Coordinates of C-alpha atoms in Angstrom, one line a residue:
M1479 CA -1.1 3.5 12.2
Q1480 CA -0.1 -0.3 12.1
C1481 CA 0.2 -2.1 8.8
R1482 CA -3.5 -3.9 8.3
G1483 CA -3.5 -7.6 9.3
S1484 CA -5.5 -8.5 5.8
A1485 CA -2.4 -7.9 3.9
D1486 CA -0.9 -11.0 2.9
P1487 CA 1.1 -9.6 0.2
W1488 CA 3.4 -12.6 -1.3
S1489 CA 0.4 -15.1 -0.9
S1490 CA -2.0 -15.7 -4.0
G1491 CA -4.8 -16.7 -2.1
G1492 CA -6.7 -18.2 1.1
N1493 CA -7.7 -21.5 2.0
D1494 CA -10.9 -23.0 3.6
M1495 CA -10.9 -24.5 7.4
T1496 CA -9.6 -27.6 6.0
S1497 CA -7.6 -27.2 3.0
S1498 CA -3.9 -27.4 3.5
S1499 CA -0.9 -28.6 1.7
T1500 CA 1.3 -31.5 1.0
N1501 CA 4.6 -32.1 2.9
T1502 CA 7.6 -32.3 0.7
G1503 CA 9.4 -34.9 2.5
V1504 CA 10.0 -33.4 5.6
V1505 CA 10.2 -35.8 8.3
R1506 CA 8.7 -34.8 11.9
G1507 CA 8.8 -36.5 15.2
G1508 CA 5.6 -38.3 16.1
A1509 CA 2.3 -38.6 14.5
V1510 CA -0.1 -35.8 14.3
A1511 CA -3.7 -35.8 14.4
A1512 CA -5.8 -35.2 11.1
A1513 CA -7.3 -31.8 12.3
V1514 CA -3.8 -30.8 12.9
A1515 CA -2.2 -32.0 9.5
L1516 CA -5.4 -30.5 7.8
S1517 CA -5.2 -26.8 9.6
L1518 CA -0.9 -26.8 9.5
G1519 CA -0.4 -28.3 6.4
I1520 CA 1.2 -31.3 7.9
T1521 CA 0.8 -35.0 6.6
A1522 CA 1.5 -38.1 8.9
C1523 CA 5.1 -38.7 9.3
T1524 CA 6.1 -41.8 7.3
G1525 CA 9.4 -41.2 6.9
E1526 CA 8.8 -42.1 3.1
P1527 CA 9.0 -39.2 0.3
P1528 CA 5.9 -37.8 -1.0
E1529 CA 4.4 -39.6 -3.8
E1530 CA 4.7 -37.2 -7.2
A1531 CA 2.2 -37.6 -10.4
S1532 CA 3.9 -37.6 -13.5
F1533 CA 1.9 -35.8 -16.4
S1534 CA 2.8 -35.6 -20.0
S1535 CA 3.2 -31.7 -19.6
G1536 CA 6.1 -32.0 -17.3
V1537 CA 4.2 -30.3 -14.6
P1538 CA 4.7 -32.0 -11.4
V1539 CA 2.0 -32.4 -8.7
V1540 CA 3.4 -33.5 -5.0
L1541 CA 0.4 -36.0 -4.0
G1542 CA -0.5 -35.4 -0.1
D1543 CA -2.4 -37.7 2.1
E1544 CA -5.6 -35.9 0.9
P1545 CA -6.2 -34.3 -2.3
S1546 CA -6.6 -30.8 -0.6
Q1547 CA -2.7 -31.4 0.4
D1548 CA -1.6 -31.7 -3.2
A1549 CA 0.7 -29.0 -4.5
V1550 CA 2.9 -28.3 -7.7
G1551 CA 6.3 -29.6 -7.0
L1552 CA 9.1 -27.1 -6.7
Y1553 CA 11.7 -26.4 -9.2
T1554 CA 14.2 -28.8 -7.9
D1555 CA 14.6 -30.9 -4.5
R1556 CA 13.6 -28.9 -1.6
D1557 CA 16.9 -28.6 0.5
A1558 CA 18.6 -27.1 -2.9
A1559 CA 15.6 -24.7 -3.4
V1560 CA 16.1 -23.5 0.3
A1561 CA 19.8 -23.4 0.0
A1562 CA 20.1 -21.5 -3.3
A1563 CA 17.5 -18.8 -2.0
V1564 CA 19.3 -18.5 1.1
D1565 CA 22.6 -17.8 -1.1
A1566 CA 20.4 -15.0 -2.7
L1567 CA 19.2 -13.3 0.3
P1568 CA 22.0 -10.8 0.9
E1569 CA 22.1 -9.2 -2.7
L1570 CA 18.1 -8.9 -2.2
V1571 CA 18.4 -7.2 1.1
E1572 CA 21.1 -5.1 -0.2
K1573 CA 19.1 -4.0 -3.3
A1574 CA 16.0 -3.4 -1.1
L1575 CA 17.7 -1.0 1.1
E1576 CA 19.7 0.8 -1.5
Q1577 CA 16.6 1.2 -3.7
T1578 CA 14.3 2.3 -0.9
G1579 CA 16.5 4.5 1.3
V1580 CA 15.3 2.1 4.0
P1581 CA 18.2 2.6 6.9
G1582 CA 18.5 -0.9 8.2
A1583 CA 17.3 -4.5 8.1
S1584 CA 17.6 -7.9 10.3
V1585 CA 17.1 -10.8 8.4
A1586 CA 16.5 -14.8 9.4
V1587 CA 15.9 -18.0 8.0
V1588 CA 14.3 -20.9 9.7
S1589 CA 14.6 -24.7 7.8
N1590 CA 13.9 -27.8 8.8
G1591 CA 14.4 -26.9 12.7
E1592 CA 17.6 -24.8 12.2
V1593 CA 18.4 -21.2 11.6
V1594 CA 20.2 -21.3 8.5
F1595 CA 20.7 -17.6 8.1
E1596 CA 20.6 -14.4 10.4
E1597 CA 22.4 -11.1 9.0
G1598 CA 22.2 -7.5 9.6
Y1599 CA 22.3 -4.8 7.4
G1600 CA 22.5 -1.2 7.1
V1601 CA 22.5 1.2 10.2
R1602 CA 20.4 1.1 13.1
D1603 CA 20.1 5.0 13.4
V1604 CA 20.9 7.4 10.6
T1605 CA 22.1 10.1 13.4
T1606 CA 24.9 7.8 14.6
D1607 CA 25.4 5.2 11.7
A1608 CA 25.2 2.5 14.0
P1609 CA 25.2 -0.7 12.1
V1610 CA 22.5 -3.4 12.2
D1611 CA 23.8 -6.6 13.6
V1612 CA 22.4 -9.9 14.8
D1613 CA 21.5 -8.4 18.0
T1614 CA 19.8 -5.4 16.9
V1615 CA 16.1 -5.0 18.6
F1616 CA 13.5 -3.6 16.5
P1617 CA 9.8 -2.7 17.2
I1618 CA 8.0 -5.5 15.4
A1619 CA 4.3 -3.6 15.7
S1620 CA 1.6 -5.9 14.4
L1621 CA 4.1 -9.3 14.0
S1622 CA 3.3 -8.9 17.5
K1623 CA -0.2 -10.5 16.9
P1624 CA 0.7 -13.8 16.2
L1625 CA 3.2 -13.9 18.8
S1626 CA 0.5 -13.2 21.1
S1627 CA -1.6 -16.0 19.6
S1628 CA 1.1 -18.2 20.5
I1629 CA 1.1 -16.9 24.3
V1630 CA -2.9 -17.7 24.5
A1631 CA -2.3 -21.1 22.8
K1632 CA 0.3 -21.7 25.6
A1633 CA -2.2 -20.3 28.4
I1634 CA -4.9 -22.8 27.1
T1635 CA -2.4 -25.8 26.9
D1636 CA -1.5 -25.1 30.6
D1637 CA -5.0 -24.6 31.8
A1638 CA -7.4 -27.0 31.0
E1639 CA -10.4 -24.5 32.0
L1640 CA -9.0 -21.8 29.8
S1641 CA -10.5 -21.8 26.1
W1642 CA -10.6 -19.8 22.9
E1643 CA -14.4 -19.8 23.5
D1644 CA -14.2 -18.2 26.6
P1645 CA -16.3 -14.8 26.9
V1646 CA -13.7 -12.3 27.9
I1647 CA -16.3 -10.9 30.6
E1648 CA -15.5 -14.2 32.2
Y1649 CA -12.3 -12.4 33.1
L1650 CA -12.9 -8.9 32.6
P1651 CA -16.2 -8.3 34.1
D1652 CA -16.4 -4.7 33.9
F1653 CA -15.6 -4.6 30.5
A1654 CA -18.5 -3.4 27.7
L1655 CA -18.9 -2.7 24.2
N1656 CA -21.3 -0.8 22.6
D1657 CA -23.8 -3.5 22.2
P1658 CA -25.2 -5.4 25.3
Y1659 CA -25.4 -8.8 23.5
V1660 CA -21.7 -8.7 21.9
T1661 CA -20.2 -7.7 25.1
E1662 CA -22.1 -11.0 26.7
H1663 CA -21.1 -12.9 23.8
A1664 CA -17.9 -11.9 22.4
K1665 CA -15.4 -14.6 22.9
I1666 CA -11.4 -14.6 23.0
A1667 CA -11.5 -15.8 19.8
D1668 CA -13.8 -13.3 18.5
F1669 CA -11.5 -10.4 19.4
F1670 CA -8.2 -12.3 18.2
S1671 CA -9.8 -13.1 14.5
H1672 CA -11.3 -9.3 14.3
R1673 CA -14.5 -10.2 14.0
T1674 CA -16.3 -8.2 17.1
G1675 CA -17.3 -5.4 15.3
I1676 CA -14.9 -2.9 16.9
P1677 CA -14.3 -0.5 13.6
T1678 CA -10.7 -0.6 12.2
G1679 CA -8.6 2.2 14.0
G1680 CA -11.4 1.9 17.1
G1681 CA -9.1 2.9 20.2
D1682 CA -6.1 3.9 18.5
D1683 CA -6.9 7.5 18.7
L1684 CA -7.1 7.5 22.3
E1685 CA -3.7 5.7 22.2
D1686 CA -2.5 8.7 20.4
V1687 CA -3.5 11.5 22.7
G1688 CA -1.6 9.3 25.4
F1689 CA -4.2 7.5 27.1
D1690 CA -3.2 4.0 28.6
V1691 CA -4.8 0.7 28.1
E1692 CA -7.2 0.8 30.9
Y1693 CA -8.7 4.2 30.0
I1694 CA -8.9 2.8 26.3
M1695 CA -10.6 -0.3 27.5
S1696 CA -13.0 1.5 29.8
R1697 CA -14.2 4.1 26.5
M1698 CA -14.6 1.3 24.2
D1699 CA -18.3 1.0 25.0
Q1700 CA -18.7 4.2 23.3
I1701 CA -17.4 3.2 19.7
P1702 CA -20.2 2.0 17.2
L1703 CA -20.0 -1.6 16.4
A1704 CA -20.2 -3.2 12.9
S1705 CA -22.1 -6.3 12.8
F1706 CA -21.0 -9.1 14.8
R1707 CA -19.0 -11.8 13.5
D1708 CA -20.1 -11.4 9.9
T1709 CA -17.6 -8.4 9.3
Y1710 CA -13.8 -8.3 9.4
Q1711 CA -12.9 -5.4 11.3
Y1712 CA -8.8 -5.2 12.1
S1713 CA -8.8 -3.9 15.8
N1714 CA -5.7 -3.4 17.1
F1715 CA -7.6 -2.8 21.0
G1716 CA -9.7 -5.6 19.7
L1717 CA -7.3 -8.0 20.1
T1718 CA -5.6 -6.2 23.0
V1719 CA -8.6 -7.1 24.8
G1720 CA -8.5 -10.7 24.1
G1721 CA -4.7 -10.5 25.4
E1722 CA -5.5 -8.8 28.4
A1723 CA -8.6 -11.2 29.3
V1724 CA -5.9 -13.9 29.2
A1725 CA -3.8 -12.5 31.4
A1726 CA -6.4 -11.4 33.7
S1727 CA -7.6 -15.3 33.9
R1728 CA -4.0 -15.8 35.3
G1729 CA -4.1 -12.8 37.6
Q1730 CA -0.9 -11.0 35.8
T1731 CA -0.2 -8.5 33.5
W1732 CA 0.1 -8.9 29.6
A1733 CA 4.2 -8.4 30.0
E1734 CA 4.1 -11.0 32.8
T1735 CA 2.4 -13.4 30.8
A1736 CA 4.2 -13.2 27.8
Q1737 CA 7.4 -13.4 29.2
E1738 CA 6.5 -16.4 31.7
L1739 CA 4.7 -18.5 28.8
L1740 CA 6.6 -17.7 25.5
F1741 CA 9.8 -15.3 25.8
E1742 CA 11.5 -17.1 28.6
P1743 CA 11.0 -20.9 27.6
L1744 CA 12.1 -20.3 24.0
G1745 CA 15.1 -18.5 25.1
M1746 CA 13.6 -15.2 23.7
T1747 CA 16.0 -13.3 25.8
S1748 CA 15.8 -10.0 23.9
T1749 CA 12.2 -10.0 23.4
T1750 CA 9.9 -7.6 25.4
T1751 CA 6.4 -6.1 25.4
V1752 CA 7.5 -3.3 27.6
H1753 CA 8.7 0.2 25.6
D1754 CA 11.0 1.3 28.5
E1755 CA 13.0 -2.2 28.2
Y1756 CA 13.0 -1.4 24.1
L1757 CA 14.7 1.6 25.0
A1758 CA 17.1 0.5 27.3
A1759 CA 18.6 -1.9 25.1
D1760 CA 21.9 -0.6 23.9
D1761 CA 21.5 -2.1 20.7
R1762 CA 18.3 -0.9 19.2
A1763 CA 17.1 0.2 16.0
A1764 CA 15.8 3.6 16.2
M1765 CA 12.7 4.4 14.1
H1766 CA 12.7 6.7 10.8
A1767 CA 9.7 8.2 9.3
R1768 CA 9.9 8.6 5.6
T1769 CA 10.1 12.3 5.0
G1770 CA 10.5 12.2 1.1
E1771 CA 11.5 9.7 -2.1
G1772 CA 14.0 7.5 -0.4
Q1773 CA 14.3 9.6 2.8
Y1774 CA 14.4 8.7 6.2
E1775 CA 14.7 10.6 9.4
Q1776 CA 15.0 10.1 13.1
L1777 CA 11.8 12.1 14.0
F1778 CA 9.5 10.4 16.6
D1779 CA 9.6 7.6 19.4
R1780 CA 6.6 5.0 19.3
D1781 CA 5.4 3.7 22.4
A1782 CA 3.3 0.7 21.8
D1783 CA 2.8 0.0 25.5
A1784 CA -1.6 0.6 25.3
E1785 CA -1.7 -2.1 22.7
A1786 CA 1.2 -4.6 23.8
P1787 CA -0.6 -7.8 22.7
A1788 CA -1.6 -6.1 19.4
G1789 CA 1.6 -4.3 18.8
G1790 CA 4.0 -3.4 21.3
V1791 CA 6.4 -6.0 21.0
A1792 CA 10.2 -5.3 20.4
S1793 CA 12.5 -8.3 19.4
T1794 CA 15.5 -9.5 17.5
A1795 CA 15.2 -11.6 14.2
G1796 CA 17.0 -14.1 16.0
D1797 CA 14.4 -14.3 18.6
I1798 CA 11.6 -14.4 16.1
A1799 CA 13.6 -17.5 14.5
K1800 CA 13.1 -18.9 17.9
W1801 CA 9.4 -18.8 17.6
M1802 CA 9.0 -19.6 14.1
T1803 CA 10.8 -22.8 14.9
M1804 CA 8.4 -23.7 17.9
V1805 CA 5.4 -23.3 15.4
L1806 CA 7.0 -25.4 12.5
A1807 CA 7.6 -28.0 14.7
D1808 CA 3.8 -28.3 15.8
G1809 CA 4.3 -26.7 19.2
E1810 CA 7.2 -28.3 20.7
V1811 CA 10.6 -27.1 21.6
D1812 CA 13.8 -29.3 21.6
G1813 CA 11.7 -32.0 20.8
Q1814 CA 9.5 -31.8 23.9
A1815 CA 6.1 -31.3 23.8
F1816 CA 5.3 -27.3 24.4
I1817 CA 2.0 -26.0 23.1
D1818 CA -0.7 -28.8 22.4
P1819 CA -0.8 -28.9 18.6
L1820 CA -4.7 -29.3 18.4
V1821 CA -4.6 -25.7 19.9
L1822 CA -2.0 -24.4 17.8
A1823 CA -3.8 -25.7 14.6
K1824 CA -6.6 -23.9 15.8
T1825 CA -4.9 -20.8 15.9
Y1826 CA -3.6 -21.0 12.4
S1827 CA -7.0 -22.2 11.0
A1828 CA -9.1 -19.6 8.9
H1829 CA -11.5 -17.9 11.1
S1830 CA -12.3 -14.7 9.1
I1831 CA -12.3 -13.7 5.3
T1832 CA -10.1 -10.9 4.9
G1833 CA -10.1 -10.4 0.8
G1834 CA -11.2 -11.4 -2.1
D1835 CA -12.9 -9.7 -5.1
A1836 CA -16.8 -10.5 -5.6
K1837 CA -16.9 -9.2 -8.8
N1838 CA -13.8 -11.1 -10.1
L1839 CA -14.0 -14.9 -9.6
T1840 CA -10.5 -15.2 -10.5
S1841 CA -9.4 -13.7 -7.1
R1842 CA -8.6 -15.7 -4.5
T1843 CA -9.9 -15.4 -0.8
S1844 CA -7.8 -14.7 2.0
H1845 CA -8.6 -15.3 5.6
Y1846 CA -7.1 -14.5 8.9
G1847 CA -6.8 -17.0 12.1
F1848 CA -6.5 -15.7 15.4
G1849 CA -3.6 -13.2 15.0
T1850 CA -2.1 -14.1 11.8
N1851 CA -3.0 -14.5 8.0
V1852 CA -3.8 -17.8 6.7
G1853 CA -3.1 -18.1 2.7
A1854 CA -1.8 -20.0 0.0
T1855 CA 1.2 -19.6 -2.2
V1856 CA 0.8 -20.1 -6.1
T1857 CA 2.1 -23.6 -5.9
G1858 CA -0.8 -24.3 -3.4
R1859 CA 0.9 -24.5 -0.2
V1860 CA -0.3 -23.0 3.1
S1861 CA 1.5 -19.9 4.0
I1862 CA 1.2 -18.5 7.6
S1863 CA 2.2 -14.7 7.5
H1864 CA 1.8 -11.2 9.3
S1865 CA 3.3 -7.7 8.5
G1866 CA 3.7 -5.0 11.2
A1867 CA 4.4 -1.2 10.4
F1868 CA 4.2 1.9 12.3
G1869 CA 4.0 5.2 10.3
W1870 CA 6.6 6.6 12.6
G1871 CA 9.4 4.3 11.5
T1872 CA 9.2 0.7 11.6
A1873 CA 8.0 -2.2 9.1
T1874 CA 8.2 -6.3 9.6
N1875 CA 7.1 -9.4 8.3
A1876 CA 7.3 -13.0 9.3
T1877 CA 6.2 -15.9 6.7
M1878 CA 5.8 -19.5 7.5
I1879 CA 5.3 -22.4 5.0
P1880 CA 4.7 -25.5 7.2
D1881 CA 4.5 -27.8 4.0
L1882 CA 8.4 -26.8 3.5
D1883 CA 9.4 -26.5 7.2
L1884 CA 10.5 -23.3 6.3
G1885 CA 10.2 -19.4 7.8
I1886 CA 11.6 -15.9 7.1
V1887 CA 11.6 -13.0 9.2
V1888 CA 12.3 -9.4 7.9
L1889 CA 12.6 -6.5 10.4
T1890 CA 13.5 -2.8 9.2
N1891 CA 13.7 0.5 10.7
G1892 CA 12.1 2.5 8.2
A1893 CA 8.4 4.0 7.8
P1894 CA 6.4 1.1 5.9
S1895 CA 7.9 0.8 2.3
G1896 CA 7.1 -2.5 1.3
V1897 CA 10.7 -3.6 1.9
P1898 CA 9.7 -6.9 4.2
E1899 CA 7.1 -8.1 1.9
A1900 CA 9.3 -7.8 -1.4
I1901 CA 12.2 -9.3 0.1
V1902 CA 9.9 -12.3 1.4
S1903 CA 8.1 -12.4 -2.0
E1904 CA 11.4 -12.7 -3.8
F1905 CA 12.7 -15.3 -1.2
V1906 CA 9.5 -17.6 -1.5
D1907 CA 9.6 -17.1 -5.4
L1908 CA 13.0 -18.3 -5.5
V1909 CA 12.2 -21.6 -3.3
Q1910 CA 9.6 -22.3 -5.4
F1911 CA 10.5 -21.2 -9.1
G1912 CA 14.1 -20.5 -9.0
E1913 CA 13.6 -16.8 -10.0
E1914 CA 11.3 -14.1 -9.3
T1915 CA 7.6 -14.1 -11.0
R1916 CA 7.0 -10.3 -10.5
P1917 CA 9.3 -7.2 -9.8
W1918 CA 8.4 -7.2 -6.2
L1919 CA 10.4 -4.6 -5.3
D1920 CA 8.8 -2.3 -7.8
L1921 CA 5.5 -3.6 -6.7
W1922 CA 5.2 -3.4 -2.7
P1923 CA 6.9 -0.2 -2.3
S1924 CA 4.1 1.5 -4.4
V1925 CA 1.3 -0.5 -2.5
F1926 CA 2.6 1.1 0.8
A1927 CA 3.3 4.5 -0.6
H1928 CA 0.1 5.5 0.8
F1929 CA 1.0 4.8 4.7
S1930 CA 3.3 7.9 5.0
D1931 CA 0.6 9.9 3.7
P1932 CA -0.6 13.1 5.8
A1933 CA -4.3 12.8 7.5
G1934 CA -6.9 15.2 7.5
D1935 CA -9.8 17.0 5.8
L1936 CA -7.9 20.0 5.2
V1937 CA -4.8 18.4 3.4
G1938 CA -4.1 20.4 0.3
E1939 CA -6.7 22.7 1.0
T1940 CA -5.9 26.5 1.8
A1941 CA -8.2 28.9 3.6
P1942 CA -10.9 30.2 1.6
A1943 CA -10.1 33.7 -0.1
D1944 CA -13.5 35.1 1.2
A1945 CA -12.9 33.5 4.6
A1946 CA -15.2 34.9 7.4
P1947 CA -13.4 36.3 10.4
A1948 CA -13.0 34.2 13.3
G1949 CA -14.2 35.5 16.5
A1950 CA -12.8 36.9 19.3
S1951 CA -10.1 34.7 21.0
S1952 CA -12.1 34.6 24.3
D1953 CA -15.0 33.0 22.6
Y1954 CA -13.4 29.8 21.9
V1955 CA -11.3 29.6 25.4
G1956 CA -12.9 27.1 27.8
T1957 CA -13.2 23.5 28.6
Y1958 CA -15.4 21.0 26.1
T1959 CA -16.1 17.5 27.1
S1960 CA -17.0 14.1 25.2
P1961 CA -17.7 10.7 26.7
Y1962 CA -14.9 9.3 24.7
F1963 CA -11.9 11.7 25.0
G1964 CA -12.6 13.4 27.9
D1965 CA -11.8 16.9 28.5
F1966 CA -10.8 19.1 25.7
V1967 CA -9.3 22.7 27.0
V1968 CA -8.7 25.7 24.8
T1969 CA -6.7 28.5 26.2
E1970 CA -5.1 31.4 25.0
A1971 CA -1.7 33.4 25.6
N1972 CA -0.2 36.1 23.3
G1973 CA -3.1 36.0 21.0
T1974 CA -2.5 32.2 20.2
L1975 CA -5.3 29.5 20.9
T1976 CA -3.9 25.9 22.1
G1977 CA -6.2 22.9 22.6
A1978 CA -5.3 20.0 24.7
L1979 CA -6.2 16.7 25.0
G1980 CA -5.5 13.5 26.6
P1981 CA -4.0 12.7 30.2
D1982 CA -3.3 16.3 31.8
G1983 CA -3.6 17.8 28.6
G1984 CA -0.6 16.5 27.3
Y1985 CA -1.6 16.5 23.7
T1986 CA -1.7 20.0 22.5
F1987 CA -1.9 21.8 19.2
E1988 CA -2.3 25.5 17.9
L1989 CA -6.1 26.6 16.4
D1990 CA -5.6 28.7 13.9
P1991 CA -8.0 31.0 11.9
W1992 CA -9.9 29.4 9.0
D1993 CA -13.4 30.4 7.9
G1994 CA -15.3 31.6 10.7
D1995 CA -15.9 29.5 13.5
T1996 CA -14.0 26.7 11.6
L1997 CA -10.4 26.8 12.9
S1998 CA -7.5 24.8 12.0
F1999 CA -5.3 22.3 13.8
V2000 CA -2.2 19.9 12.9
P2001 CA -3.1 16.5 14.4
T2002 CA -0.1 14.3 15.5
G2003 CA 0.5 10.6 16.0
E2004 CA 0.8 7.4 14.5
N2005 CA -1.9 7.8 12.0
A2006 CA -1.1 11.6 11.5
L2007 CA 2.0 12.2 10.1
P2008 CA 3.9 15.1 8.9
G2009 CA 1.8 17.8 6.4
S2010 CA -1.8 16.4 8.5
L2011 CA -4.1 19.4 8.9
S2012 CA -7.9 19.0 10.0
S2013 CA -10.7 21.2 11.1
A2014 CA -12.0 22.1 14.6
V2015 CA -15.5 23.3 13.8
F2016 CA -17.0 25.1 16.8
V2017 CA -20.8 25.6 17.4
R2018 CA -22.4 29.4 18.1
D2019 CA -25.8 29.7 19.7
G2020 CA -25.8 33.2 19.9
D2021 CA -22.9 34.9 20.8
R2022 CA -21.8 32.0 22.7
I2023 CA -19.6 28.8 21.5
T2024 CA -21.7 25.7 22.7
G2025 CA -19.5 23.0 21.4
V2026 CA -17.1 21.9 19.0
T2027 CA -16.2 19.0 16.4
L2028 CA -12.9 18.1 15.8
T2029 CA -13.0 16.6 12.8
Y2030 CA -9.8 14.5 12.7
F2031 CA -10.9 12.6 15.8
N2032 CA -14.2 12.2 14.5
T2033 CA -13.8 9.3 12.4
F2034 CA -11.5 6.3 12.3
P2035 CA -8.2 5.8 9.9
A2036 CA -9.7 3.0 7.6
P2037 CA -10.6 4.2 4.5
G2038 CA -14.7 4.9 3.9
Q2039 CA -15.4 5.1 7.4
E2040 CA -18.3 7.7 8.4
P2041 CA -18.2 10.3 11.2
N2042 CA -18.6 8.2 14.5
G2043 CA -19.5 11.1 16.7
L2044 CA -17.0 10.2 19.3
G2045 CA -15.1 13.5 18.2
V2046 CA -17.9 16.3 19.0
F2047 CA -17.5 18.1 22.2
T2048 CA -19.7 19.7 24.4
R2049 CA -18.7 23.2 26.1
V2050 CA -19.1 22.6 29.9
G2051 CA -16.8 25.5 31.2

């Protein structure tokens, strides 16, 4: 389970593809094309402070080069506002950890091209009480996505023949989706903006049972699609396909591409897309699942190699700060051109509508760019952000306000609890207003509470009191197959039925009586946390079982999605 990319929790809304916000006096090196300025919220470099309109109401409005760049002024001058917010950060973080029970956090702030704050808090492992420090490596989950968009932007900068508009089959000729038209026309841009129609969660189930990226991509033609380019469906494996296409264009693995194009040039020496390298780090934050109110335990290890571009990065807050510094410098590193600012601007433009309430015209619309959220703060400044989360034990957020040349990243080692979002929300409020607008630390934990819920159609249910007896164990023993999952093998030993899925049958669970030929099982995985329970509905034709539907695996985890037929197995032996 990864935190959905549509979440832009501290932003008050979105902007259209040309809207932006004003520069509040930050001087940038070199003139920037108008398209870049509009997309990233950067005005031309004049060296002069921005003009400020004066009203009898006393509300200051800072005027940009264009009306779409105007913004409400800060409560004090920019540098003083940032300094005060940074001074308040330690107390904010410590309070958040104490109130929620999240074991540890690492936080960094970038301001005017410098890292002005970098600290660790709490413990990286509750079993050892080893402290979090500035070198602690965290799995960052979906915060990997905006890093990956920068990797692709760098690849495009370096290769004049490569473009966001290239169809992925140009580089992955054997790849296919469920619709031949989408297969032929879906571009790298479509996969990075979640508009291919791959449903939210598509492919995640295969990852949960242990399949690698090659197997998963080879089965994506089985997944029913939503409408192409006019629906937003947050898809880890959709974005992964886009990343893999770019790596293939270079004749590399994604890990090689990421290391060569971004991590090494930026000096992100503690960052990796390879899970084994994260595990090899001496100073790493263990994952902690939420087992109760304020309770976190180290129960799982989440290997996200299969979806590395979408969720497989592990990093430190300091390394993420280096990346934010590059983005806020319009693609420059140490004053030198690194990523074409026009390519970078397109990355952070709005390409998909992700939120807004059609029944409430006061609800602002939010957007998604390429691997990141694009929104606006209450004061009208463009915001670029992304959260990341694994239900097995990590939660992260990085937020940038180009108008203020400001970025903050919060990494934690507890299951999604709203802590990163709350800290960021408080920090952004302090910068803009000098005080908190809402009780964010009370609000966001409640929003994220459902991320620790168990999954399955039998959760909270008990077997019927008048349940029919199951058949003989031998009735169910056999091999069943699905074009999507492959073989599902049921065996019996000492009266216990066991089902096995995945590579070499490595994903196993017991099958227990429930009601007649409907048995129960406990799914496990990123989307099936402790307490999950689902049904295995066997089909009987006369005296013989001919098939089974594993209900948990017959739908994707997003709310309201219909059964997809992928969890229906036919008996073959």
